[in-house]
């Protein structure tokens, strides 16, 4: 399929079958991800050998940049090979992003024979033109850059919102230093507490729909109030750091969010799978680019509602069990309140939402710059405007509501995160655990150590397991001790 008048132009992605684009993209991404995994495991091997701490976030960004460079090299090396793959002309006349007007576009066997003579001699057409391959390369690069940029913006604006809570933490710390206030007996009327009044409207389990509705609306205004912060903070400390009431929950929460960001900034294989599926379904008349824009907004509203409802459930549990309690109100963190009993599922969904929103924006601007605003892929204005509005809405809501909710609510799981230890202590514990594991292995090979070494090895392995999986309830005392001896 060549250009209209002179037959000098090669076929662009506008007139390349979607199955071809999806197949080529799959091959490129599969090889690139294999190279990225090789770099990743190579880095882990060097880290284990040298025992030097690596900055994971910086390493991840470097890997993504190297991935982009590998894609560029891959396309340069294979472009001639791809364009020499020939197929029957009938296979290229279906599943097109744009209608092929026979009056304006000549067939591949005509005047463009000088361009595709290799395939013409076989009475076939090239699978993909050099121009289409180049445009695909640019799109993959733009998508990666936009995703990283949007993720950074989300964390920057969301982090700014979370840092506004610092004065709440400071006010709590000030109260803890007031000895008279601490020692004074206190009885809390549960149903008069601001947290209960704000989150529990007197409904029971039979009217759960009311709780879900309130949680849905709450994400648009005052998603996290001071009473929410104070109560959830107190519940976390009483569960994991009971002997250290001065624990800096705000600083811990910021560190935990920074750790999670390292995962969000990357592009995992399942996200590339989404790109391939979209490219396959981007068929003329289907308006896939329009309908797919509703997926992230629906998911975002569902995540925000669920996070708000977790707070509602915590309030409901206390309100149904007690009318008055001695001391401060205490909620009980539990994985039972989260989807599949896994708080980490929320991070997975946020990752997918941010990527898909970045994909929508990147695809729009890439089409605009490459083919123009009037391109058939772009579609009509009534399909374009809602996509842009949805994209802006997702970015704003995720930054100022969903991400702050995630930062505090996911601390209400059964287990604490490794960010409860400061970075220096994390490195020491991991190193200790690795050395203990090696000593244990040497003993198993017939080189027994002293009893004290064995005891240290067991303790080190237990602490090191925090970084591989959620800690057991018994690990709370270890966290308290670590935090008490190291400023958090």
CSV table of C-alpha atoms in Angstrom, one decimal:
chain,number,residue,atom,x,y,z
A,1,UNK,CA,0.0,0.0,0.0
A,2,UNK,CA,1.8,3.1,-1.1
A,3,UNK,CA,0.9,6.7,-1.1
A,4,UNK,CA,-1.7,8.2,-3.4
A,5,UNK,CA,-0.3,10.1,-6.4
A,6,UNK,CA,3.2,9.0,-7.3
A,7,UNK,CA,3.5,5.7,-5.5
A,8,UNK,CA,6.7,7.0,-3.9
A,9,UNK,CA,5.5,6.8,-0.3
A,10,UNK,CA,5.6,3.7,1.8
A,11,UNK,CA,2.6,2.5,3.8
A,12,UNK,CA,2.2,4.1,7.2
A,13,UNK,CA,0.6,2.6,10.3
A,14,UNK,CA,-2.7,4.2,9.2
A,15,UNK,CA,-2.9,1.6,6.5
A,16,UNK,CA,-1.0,-1.3,8.1
A,17,UNK,CA,-3.1,-4.2,9.5
A,18,UNK,CA,-3.4,-4.0,13.3
A,19,UNK,CA,-2.4,-7.7,13.6
A,20,UNK,CA,0.9,-6.9,11.9
A,21,UNK,CA,1.6,-3.9,14.2
A,22,UNK,CA,0.7,-6.0,17.3
A,23,UNK,CA,2.9,-8.9,16.2
A,24,UNK,CA,5.9,-6.8,15.5
A,25,UNK,CA,5.4,-4.9,18.8
A,26,UNK,CA,5.2,-8.2,20.6
A,27,UNK,CA,8.5,-9.4,19.2
A,28,UNK,CA,10.3,-6.2,20.0
A,29,UNK,CA,9.0,-6.0,23.5
A,30,UNK,CA,9.6,-9.7,24.3
A,31,UNK,CA,13.3,-9.4,23.2
A,32,UNK,CA,13.7,-6.1,25.1
A,33,UNK,CA,12.1,-7.5,28.3
A,34,UNK,CA,14.4,-10.5,28.1
A,35,UNK,CA,17.4,-8.1,27.9
A,36,UNK,CA,16.0,-6.1,30.9
A,37,UNK,CA,15.6,-9.3,33.0
A,38,UNK,CA,19.2,-10.2,32.1
A,39,UNK,CA,20.4,-6.8,33.4
A,40,UNK,CA,18.3,-7.1,36.5
A,41,UNK,CA,19.6,-10.5,37.5
A,42,UNK,CA,23.1,-9.4,36.6
A,43,UNK,CA,22.7,-6.5,39.0
A,44,UNK,CA,21.5,-8.8,41.7
A,45,UNK,CA,24.5,-11.1,41.2
A,46,UNK,CA,27.0,-8.2,41.4
A,47,UNK,CA,25.3,-6.9,44.5
A,48,UNK,CA,25.5,-10.3,46.2
A,49,UNK,CA,29.2,-10.6,45.3
A,50,UNK,CA,30.3,-7.1,46.2
A,51,UNK,CA,28.0,-6.6,49.1
A,52,UNK,CA,27.4,-3.0,48.1
A,53,UNK,CA,24.0,-1.2,48.5
A,54,UNK,CA,22.3,-0.3,45.2
A,55,UNK,CA,19.9,2.5,44.7
A,56,UNK,CA,16.9,0.6,43.4
A,57,UNK,CA,14.9,3.5,42.0
A,58,UNK,CA,17.9,4.9,40.1
A,59,UNK,CA,18.7,1.5,38.9
A,60,UNK,CA,15.2,0.9,37.6
A,61,UNK,CA,15.2,4.2,35.7
A,62,UNK,CA,18.6,3.3,34.2
A,63,UNK,CA,17.2,-0.1,33.1
A,64,UNK,CA,14.3,1.6,31.4
A,65,UNK,CA,16.6,3.9,29.6
A,66,UNK,CA,18.8,1.0,28.6
A,67,UNK,CA,15.7,-0.8,27.5
A,68,UNK,CA,14.8,2.1,25.2
A,69,UNK,CA,18.4,2.1,23.8
A,70,UNK,CA,18.1,-1.7,23.1
A,71,UNK,CA,14.9,-1.2,21.3
A,72,UNK,CA,16.5,1.4,19.1
A,73,UNK,CA,19.4,-0.9,18.3
A,74,UNK,CA,17.0,-3.8,17.7
A,75,UNK,CA,15.0,-1.8,15.2
A,76,UNK,CA,18.1,-0.6,13.4
A,77,UNK,CA,19.5,-4.1,13.1
A,78,UNK,CA,16.3,-5.9,12.1
A,79,UNK,CA,14.5,-3.2,9.9
A,80,UNK,CA,15.7,-4.7,6.7
A,81,UNK,CA,14.8,-8.2,7.8
A,82,UNK,CA,11.3,-7.2,8.8
A,83,UNK,CA,10.6,-5.4,5.5
A,84,UNK,CA,11.7,-8.5,3.6
A,85,UNK,CA,9.1,-10.6,5.2
A,86,UNK,CA,6.5,-11.0,2.5
A,87,UNK,CA,2.8,-12.0,2.8
A,88,UNK,CA,-0.1,-12.4,0.5
A,89,UNK,CA,-1.8,-9.1,-0.4
A,90,UNK,CA,-5.2,-10.4,0.9
A,91,UNK,CA,-3.8,-10.5,4.4
A,92,UNK,CA,-3.1,-6.8,4.4
A,93,UNK,CA,-6.6,-5.7,3.4
A,94,UNK,CA,-8.3,-6.5,6.7
A,95,UNK,CA,-8.2,-5.1,10.3
A,96,UNK,CA,-6.9,-1.7,9.2
A,97,UNK,CA,-6.9,1.4,11.5
A,98,UNK,CA,-8.2,3.4,8.5
A,99,UNK,CA,-10.4,2.6,5.5
A,100,UNK,CA,-8.4,1.9,2.4
A,101,UNK,CA,-9.8,4.0,-0.4
A,102,UNK,CA,-9.1,2.3,-3.7
A,103,UNK,CA,-9.4,5.5,-5.5
A,104,UNK,CA,-6.7,7.3,-3.5
A,105,UNK,CA,-4.3,4.4,-2.7
A,106,UNK,CA,-2.8,2.1,-5.3
A,107,UNK,CA,-2.1,-1.5,-4.7
A,108,UNK,CA,1.4,-2.7,-3.7
A,109,UNK,CA,2.0,-4.3,-7.1
A,110,UNK,CA,1.8,-1.0,-9.0
A,111,UNK,CA,4.1,2.0,-9.1
A,112,UNK,CA,5.9,1.3,-5.9
A,113,UNK,CA,7.6,-1.7,-7.4
A,114,UNK,CA,11.0,0.0,-7.0
A,115,UNK,CA,10.4,0.1,-3.2
A,116,UNK,CA,9.1,-3.4,-2.7
A,117,UNK,CA,10.5,-5.2,-5.7
A,118,UNK,CA,11.8,-8.0,-3.4
A,119,UNK,CA,8.2,-9.0,-2.5
A,120,UNK,CA,6.7,-8.1,-5.8
A,121,UNK,CA,8.8,-10.7,-7.6
A,122,UNK,CA,7.1,-13.2,-5.3
A,123,UNK,CA,3.6,-11.7,-6.0
A,124,UNK,CA,3.4,-10.7,-2.4
A,125,UNK,CA,3.7,-7.5,-0.2
A,126,UNK,CA,6.0,-6.6,2.7
A,127,UNK,CA,4.8,-7.3,6.1
A,128,UNK,CA,5.7,-3.9,7.4
A,129,UNK,CA,7.3,-0.9,5.7
A,130,UNK,CA,10.3,1.0,7.0
A,131,UNK,CA,8.3,4.1,7.6
A,132,UNK,CA,5.7,2.2,9.7
A,133,UNK,CA,8.5,0.5,11.7
A,134,UNK,CA,10.1,3.9,12.4
A,135,UNK,CA,6.7,5.3,13.6
A,136,UNK,CA,6.2,2.3,15.9
A,137,UNK,CA,9.7,2.9,17.3
A,138,UNK,CA,8.8,6.5,18.1
A,139,UNK,CA,5.6,5.5,19.7
A,140,UNK,CA,7.2,3.0,22.1
A,141,UNK,CA,9.8,5.6,23.1
A,142,UNK,CA,7.1,8.3,23.7
A,143,UNK,CA,5.0,5.9,25.7
A,144,UNK,CA,7.9,5.1,28.1
A,145,UNK,CA,8.8,8.7,28.5
A,146,UNK,CA,5.2,9.9,29.2
A,147,UNK,CA,4.6,7.0,31.7
A,148,UNK,CA,7.7,7.9,33.7
A,149,UNK,CA,6.9,11.6,33.6
A,150,UNK,CA,3.2,11.1,34.6
A,151,UNK,CA,4.3,8.8,37.4
A,152,UNK,CA,6.7,11.4,38.7
A,153,UNK,CA,4.1,14.1,38.6
A,154,UNK,CA,1.6,11.9,40.5
A,155,UNK,CA,4.0,11.1,43.2
A,156,UNK,CA,5.3,14.7,43.5
A,157,UNK,CA,1.8,16.2,43.8
A,158,UNK,CA,0.5,13.3,45.9
A,159,UNK,CA,3.6,13.5,48.1
A,160,UNK,CA,3.0,17.3,48.6
A,161,UNK,CA,-0.5,16.6,49.8
A,162,UNK,CA,0.8,13.9,52.2
A,163,UNK,CA,3.5,16.3,53.5
A,164,UNK,CA,0.7,18.7,54.6
A,165,UNK,CA,-0.2,16.1,57.2
A,166,UNK,CA,3.2,16.7,59.0
A,167,UNK,CA,1.7,19.3,61.2
A,168,UNK,CA,-0.8,16.7,62.5
A,169,UNK,CA,2.2,14.5,63.4
A,170,UNK,CA,3.9,17.4,65.1
A,171,UNK,CA,0.9,18.3,67.1
A,172,UNK,CA,0.6,14.6,68.3
A,173,UNK,CA,4.3,14.6,69.2
A,174,UNK,CA,3.8,17.8,71.2
A,175,UNK,CA,0.9,16.3,73.1
A,176,UNK,CA,3.1,13.3,73.9
A,177,UNK,CA,5.5,15.5,75.7
A,178,UNK,CA,2.9,17.0,77.9
A,179,UNK,CA,3.3,14.7,80.9
A,180,UNK,CA,0.2,15.8,82.7
A,181,UNK,CA,-2.0,15.2,79.7
A,182,UNK,CA,-0.6,11.7,79.2
A,183,UNK,CA,-1.0,10.6,82.8
A,184,UNK,CA,-4.5,12.0,83.2
A,185,UNK,CA,-7.2,9.3,83.1
A,186,UNK,CA,-9.3,9.4,80.0
A,187,UNK,CA,-12.6,7.8,78.9
A,188,UNK,CA,-13.6,8.0,75.3
A,189,UNK,CA,-17.2,8.1,74.3
A,190,UNK,CA,-17.0,6.1,71.1
A,191,UNK,CA,-20.0,7.4,69.3
A,192,UNK,CA,-19.1,11.0,70.1
A,193,UNK,CA,-15.6,10.6,68.7
A,194,UNK,CA,-14.9,12.6,65.5
A,195,UNK,CA,-13.5,9.6,63.7
A,196,UNK,CA,-16.7,7.5,64.4
A,197,UNK,CA,-19.0,10.4,63.6
A,198,UNK,CA,-17.2,11.1,60.3
A,199,UNK,CA,-16.9,7.5,59.1
A,200,UNK,CA,-19.8,5.7,60.8
A,201,UNK,CA,-23.3,7.1,60.3
A,202,UNK,CA,-25.1,4.6,62.5
A,203,UNK,CA,-25.7,2.1,59.7
A,204,UNK,CA,-25.3,-1.6,60.2
A,205,UNK,CA,-24.1,-4.5,58.0
A,206,UNK,CA,-27.6,-4.8,56.6
A,207,UNK,CA,-27.3,-1.3,55.0
A,208,UNK,CA,-23.8,-1.7,53.7
A,209,UNK,CA,-24.7,0.1,50.5
A,210,UNK,CA,-24.8,3.3,52.5
A,211,UNK,CA,-21.3,2.8,53.7
A,212,UNK,CA,-20.1,2.2,50.1
A,213,UNK,CA,-21.9,5.3,48.9
A,214,UNK,CA,-20.4,7.5,51.6
A,215,UNK,CA,-16.9,6.1,50.8
A,216,UNK,CA,-17.4,6.8,47.1
A,217,UNK,CA,-18.4,10.5,47.8
A,218,UNK,CA,-15.7,10.9,50.4
A,219,UNK,CA,-12.9,10.6,47.9
A,220,UNK,CA,-13.9,13.8,46.2
A,221,UNK,CA,-13.7,15.9,49.3
A,222,UNK,CA,-11.8,15.5,52.6
A,223,UNK,CA,-10.6,12.0,51.7
A,224,UNK,CA,-8.4,12.0,54.8
A,225,UNK,CA,-9.2,14.2,57.8
A,226,UNK,CA,-7.2,14.8,61.0
A,227,UNK,CA,-9.3,12.5,63.0
A,228,UNK,CA,-8.7,9.8,60.4
A,229,UNK,CA,-4.9,10.3,60.5
A,230,UNK,CA,-4.7,10.4,64.3
A,231,UNK,CA,-6.9,7.3,64.7
A,232,UNK,CA,-5.2,5.2,62.0
A,233,UNK,CA,-1.8,6.2,63.3
A,234,UNK,CA,-2.7,5.2,66.8
A,235,UNK,CA,-4.0,1.8,65.6
A,236,UNK,CA,-0.8,1.2,63.7
A,237,UNK,CA,1.4,2.0,66.6
A,238,UNK,CA,-0.6,0.0,69.1
A,239,UNK,CA,-0.4,-3.0,66.8
A,240,UNK,CA,3.3,-2.9,65.7
A,241,UNK,CA,5.1,-0.4,68.0
A,242,UNK,CA,3.3,-0.6,71.3
A,243,UNK,CA,6.4,0.2,73.4
A,244,UNK,CA,7.3,3.3,71.3
A,245,UNK,CA,4.3,5.7,71.3
A,246,UNK,CA,6.6,8.5,69.9
A,247,UNK,CA,7.0,6.5,66.7
A,248,UNK,CA,7.1,9.0,63.7
A,249,UNK,CA,4.3,7.5,61.6
A,250,UNK,CA,4.4,10.3,59.0
A,251,UNK,CA,8.1,9.8,58.2
A,252,UNK,CA,7.5,6.0,57.9
A,253,UNK,CA,4.6,6.5,55.6
A,254,UNK,CA,6.6,8.8,53.3
A,255,UNK,CA,9.4,6.2,53.1
A,256,UNK,CA,6.9,3.4,52.4
A,257,UNK,CA,5.4,5.5,49.5
A,258,UNK,CA,8.9,6.1,48.1
A,259,UNK,CA,9.5,2.3,48.1
A,260,UNK,CA,6.3,1.6,46.3
A,261,UNK,CA,7.1,4.3,43.7
A,262,UNK,CA,10.0,2.2,42.6
A,263,UNK,CA,7.5,-0.4,41.3
A,264,UNK,CA,5.1,2.2,39.8
A,265,UNK,CA,7.7,3.9,37.6
A,266,UNK,CA,8.6,0.7,35.7
A,267,UNK,CA,6.7,-0.9,32.8
A,268,UNK,CA,6.0,-4.5,33.5
A,269,UNK,CA,5.2,-7.3,31.0
A,270,UNK,CA,1.5,-7.2,31.7
A,271,UNK,CA,1.4,-3.5,30.8
A,272,UNK,CA,3.1,-4.1,27.5
A,273,UNK,CA,0.5,-6.9,26.9
A,274,UNK,CA,-2.2,-4.2,27.3
A,275,UNK,CA,-0.4,-2.1,24.6
A,276,UNK,CA,-0.3,-5.1,22.2
A,277,UNK,CA,-4.0,-5.8,22.8
A,278,UNK,CA,-4.9,-2.2,22.1
A,279,UNK,CA,-2.9,-2.1,18.9
A,280,UNK,CA,-4.6,-5.3,17.8
A,281,UNK,CA,-8.1,-3.9,18.4
A,282,UNK,CA,-7.5,-0.4,17.0
A,283,UNK,CA,-9.6,-1.2,14.0
A,284,UNK,CA,-11.4,1.4,11.9
A,285,UNK,CA,-15.0,2.0,13.2
A,286,UNK,CA,-14.5,0.3,16.5
A,287,UNK,CA,-13.4,3.6,18.3
A,288,UNK,CA,-11.3,1.4,20.7
A,289,UNK,CA,-9.2,4.5,21.7
A,290,UNK,CA,-12.4,6.1,23.0
A,291,UNK,CA,-14.0,3.2,24.9
A,292,UNK,CA,-10.7,2.1,26.5
A,293,UNK,CA,-10.4,5.5,28.1
A,294,UNK,CA,-13.2,4.6,30.6
A,295,UNK,CA,-11.2,1.6,32.0
A,296,UNK,CA,-8.8,3.6,34.1
A,297,UNK,CA,-11.4,6.1,35.4
A,298,UNK,CA,-13.7,3.3,36.5
A,299,UNK,CA,-10.8,1.5,38.2
A,300,UNK,CA,-9.6,4.7,39.9
A,301,UNK,CA,-13.1,5.4,41.3
A,302,UNK,CA,-13.3,1.7,42.5
A,303,UNK,CA,-9.9,1.9,44.2
A,304,UNK,CA,-10.7,5.2,45.9
A,305,UNK,CA,-14.0,3.9,47.1
A,306,UNK,CA,-12.4,0.7,48.4
A,307,UNK,CA,-9.7,2.6,50.3
A,308,UNK,CA,-12.3,4.9,51.9
A,309,UNK,CA,-14.5,1.9,52.8
A,310,UNK,CA,-11.5,0.2,54.6
A,311,UNK,CA,-11.5,3.3,57.0
A,312,UNK,CA,-15.3,2.9,57.3
A,313,UNK,CA,-15.0,-0.7,58.2
A,314,UNK,CA,-12.4,0.1,60.9
A,315,UNK,CA,-14.8,2.6,62.4
A,316,UNK,CA,-17.7,0.3,62.2
A,317,UNK,CA,-15.9,-2.5,64.0
A,318,UNK,CA,-15.1,-0.2,67.0
A,319,UNK,CA,-18.6,1.4,67.0
A,320,UNK,CA,-20.4,-1.9,67.1
A,321,UNK,CA,-18.3,-3.3,69.9
A,322,UNK,CA,-17.9,-0.4,72.3
A,323,UNK,CA,-20.0,2.5,73.7
A,324,UNK,CA,-17.1,3.8,75.8
A,325,UNK,CA,-13.5,2.8,76.2
A,326,UNK,CA,-10.7,3.8,78.6
A,327,UNK,CA,-7.9,5.7,76.8
A,328,UNK,CA,-7.7,6.6,73.1
A,329,UNK,CA,-9.8,5.0,70.4
A,330,UNK,CA,-7.9,2.0,68.9
A,331,UNK,CA,-8.7,0.4,65.5
A,332,UNK,CA,-7.4,-3.1,64.6
A,333,UNK,CA,-5.4,-3.3,61.3
A,334,UNK,CA,-6.2,-6.4,59.3
A,335,UNK,CA,-5.7,-7.7,55.7
A,336,UNK,CA,-9.3,-8.9,55.9
A,337,UNK,CA,-10.5,-5.5,54.8
A,338,UNK,CA,-8.6,-5.5,51.4
A,339,UNK,CA,-9.3,-7.3,48.1
A,340,UNK,CA,-8.2,-10.9,48.2
A,341,UNK,CA,-6.8,-10.1,51.7
A,342,UNK,CA,-3.8,-8.5,49.9
A,343,UNK,CA,-3.2,-4.7,50.3
A,344,UNK,CA,-0.6,-5.0,47.5
A,345,UNK,CA,-3.4,-5.5,45.0
A,346,UNK,CA,-4.2,-1.8,45.4
A,347,UNK,CA,-0.7,-0.8,44.3
A,348,UNK,CA,-1.0,-3.1,41.2
A,349,UNK,CA,-4.2,-1.4,40.2
A,350,UNK,CA,-2.8,2.1,40.7
A,351,UNK,CA,0.2,1.1,38.6
A,352,UNK,CA,-2.1,-0.1,35.8
A,353,UNK,CA,-4.3,3.1,36.0
A,354,UNK,CA,-1.3,5.4,35.7
A,355,UNK,CA,0.1,3.5,32.8
A,356,UNK,CA,-3.1,3.3,30.9
A,357,UNK,CA,-3.8,7.0,31.4
A,358,UNK,CA,-0.2,7.8,30.2
A,359,UNK,CA,-0.9,5.5,27.2
A,360,UNK,CA,-4.0,7.4,26.3
A,361,UNK,CA,-2.2,10.8,26.4
A,362,UNK,CA,0.9,9.5,24.6
A,363,UNK,CA,-1.1,7.9,21.9
A,364,UNK,CA,-3.1,11.1,21.3
A,365,UNK,CA,-0.1,13.4,21.0
A,366,UNK,CA,1.9,10.8,19.0
A,367,UNK,CA,-0.9,10.6,16.4
A,368,UNK,CA,-1.3,14.4,16.4
A,369,UNK,CA,2.4,15.0,15.7
A,370,UNK,CA,3.0,12.1,13.3
A,371,UNK,CA,-0.2,12.1,11.2
A,372,UNK,CA,-2.0,15.4,12.1
A,373,UNK,CA,-5.1,16.2,13.9
A,374,UNK,CA,-7.3,15.2,10.9
A,375,UNK,CA,-5.9,11.7,10.8
A,376,UNK,CA,-8.5,8.9,10.6
A,377,UNK,CA,-6.9,7.3,13.6
A,378,UNK,CA,-7.5,10.4,15.6
A,379,UNK,CA,-11.3,10.2,15.1
A,380,UNK,CA,-13.9,12.9,15.4
A,381,UNK,CA,-13.8,15.7,17.9
A,382,UNK,CA,-16.7,14.3,20.0
A,383,UNK,CA,-14.5,11.3,20.7
A,384,UNK,CA,-11.3,13.3,21.3
A,385,UNK,CA,-12.5,15.8,23.9
A,386,UNK,CA,-13.9,13.2,26.4
A,387,UNK,CA,-10.6,11.3,26.3
A,388,UNK,CA,-8.6,14.4,27.2
A,389,UNK,CA,-11.0,15.4,30.0
A,390,UNK,CA,-10.9,11.9,31.4
A,391,UNK,CA,-7.1,11.9,31.3
A,392,UNK,CA,-6.8,15.2,33.2
A,393,UNK,CA,-9.5,14.0,35.7
A,394,UNK,CA,-7.6,10.8,36.4
A,395,UNK,CA,-4.3,12.6,36.9
A,396,UNK,CA,-5.8,15.2,39.4
A,397,UNK,CA,-7.9,12.7,41.4
A,398,UNK,CA,-5.1,10.2,41.7
A,399,UNK,CA,-2.6,12.8,42.8
A,400,UNK,CA,-4.7,14.6,45.4
A,401,UNK,CA,-7.0,11.9,46.7
A,402,UNK,CA,-6.3,8.3,45.7
A,403,UNK,CA,-2.5,8.3,46.3
A,404,UNK,CA,-2.8,9.9,49.8
A,405,UNK,CA,-5.5,7.5,50.7
A,406,UNK,CA,-3.3,4.6,49.5
A,407,UNK,CA,-0.4,5.9,51.5
A,408,UNK,CA,-2.2,5.7,54.8
A,409,UNK,CA,-4.8,3.0,54.4
A,410,UNK,CA,-2.4,0.3,53.1
A,411,UNK,CA,-0.7,0.7,56.5
A,412,UNK,CA,-3.8,-0.8,58.0
A,413,UNK,CA,-2.9,-4.3,56.9
A,414,UNK,CA,-1.9,-7.1,59.2
A,415,UNK,CA,1.8,-6.6,58.6
A,416,UNK,CA,4.1,-3.6,58.5
A,417,UNK,CA,6.3,-2.7,55.6
A,418,UNK,CA,10.1,-2.9,55.5
A,419,UNK,CA,10.2,1.0,55.4
A,420,UNK,CA,9.5,0.8,59.2
A,421,UNK,CA,13.3,0.5,59.4
A,422,UNK,CA,15.4,3.4,58.1
A,423,UNK,CA,17.6,2.8,55.0
A,424,UNK,CA,20.8,2.3,56.8
A,425,UNK,CA,19.3,-0.3,59.2
A,426,UNK,CA,17.6,-2.0,56.2
A,427,UNK,CA,21.0,-2.6,54.6
A,428,UNK,CA,22.5,-3.8,57.8
A,429,UNK,CA,19.7,-6.3,58.4
A,430,UNK,CA,19.8,-7.6,54.9
A,431,UNK,CA,23.6,-8.0,55.1
A,432,UNK,CA,23.3,-9.7,58.4
A,433,UNK,CA,20.7,-12.1,57.1
A,434,UNK,CA,22.8,-13.0,54.0
A,435,UNK,CA,25.9,-13.6,56.1
A,436,UNK,CA,23.9,-15.8,58.6
A,437,UNK,CA,22.5,-17.8,55.7
A,438,UNK,CA,26.0,-18.4,54.3
A,439,UNK,CA,27.2,-19.5,57.7
A,440,UNK,CA,24.2,-21.9,58.1
A,441,UNK,CA,25.0,-23.3,54.6
A,442,UNK,CA,28.7,-23.9,55.6
A,443,UNK,CA,27.6,-25.7,58.8
A,444,UNK,CA,25.3,-27.9,56.7
A,445,UNK,CA,28.3,-28.8,54.6
A,446,UNK,CA,30.2,-30.1,57.7
A,447,UNK,CA,31.6,-26.9,59.1
A,448,UNK,CA,29.7,-26.4,62.3
A,449,UNK,CA,30.0,-23.0,64.1
A,450,UNK,CA,29.6,-22.0,67.7
A,451,UNK,CA,26.2,-21.9,69.3
A,452,UNK,CA,26.1,-18.1,69.5
A,453,UNK,CA,26.7,-17.9,65.7
A,454,UNK,CA,23.8,-20.3,65.1
A,455,UNK,CA,21.5,-18.1,67.3
A,456,UNK,CA,22.6,-15.0,65.5
A,457,UNK,CA,22.0,-16.7,62.2
A,458,UNK,CA,18.5,-17.6,63.1
A,459,UNK,CA,17.7,-14.1,64.3
A,460,UNK,CA,19.3,-12.6,61.2
A,461,UNK,CA,17.3,-14.8,58.9
A,462,UNK,CA,14.1,-13.9,60.6
A,463,UNK,CA,14.7,-10.2,60.3
A,464,UNK,CA,15.9,-10.6,56.7
A,465,UNK,CA,12.6,-12.4,55.8
A,466,UNK,CA,10.9,-9.1,56.3
A,467,UNK,CA,12.3,-8.0,53.0
A,468,UNK,CA,11.0,-11.1,51.1
A,469,UNK,CA,7.5,-11.4,52.6
A,470,UNK,CA,5.3,-9.9,55.2
A,471,UNK,CA,6.5,-10.2,58.7
A,472,UNK,CA,4.9,-12.4,61.3
A,473,UNK,CA,3.1,-10.7,64.3
A,474,UNK,CA,6.1,-11.5,66.4
A,475,UNK,CA,8.2,-9.2,64.3
A,476,UNK,CA,6.5,-6.1,65.8
A,477,UNK,CA,8.8,-6.1,68.8
A,478,UNK,CA,11.8,-6.2,66.5
A,479,UNK,CA,10.4,-3.2,64.6
A,480,UNK,CA,9.9,-1.3,67.9
A,481,UNK,CA,13.4,-2.0,69.1
A,482,UNK,CA,14.9,-0.9,65.8
A,483,UNK,CA,12.9,2.2,65.7
A,484,UNK,CA,13.7,3.0,69.3
A,485,UNK,CA,17.5,2.9,68.6
A,486,UNK,CA,17.4,4.5,65.2
A,487,UNK,CA,15.6,7.7,64.5
A,488,UNK,CA,12.7,7.1,62.1
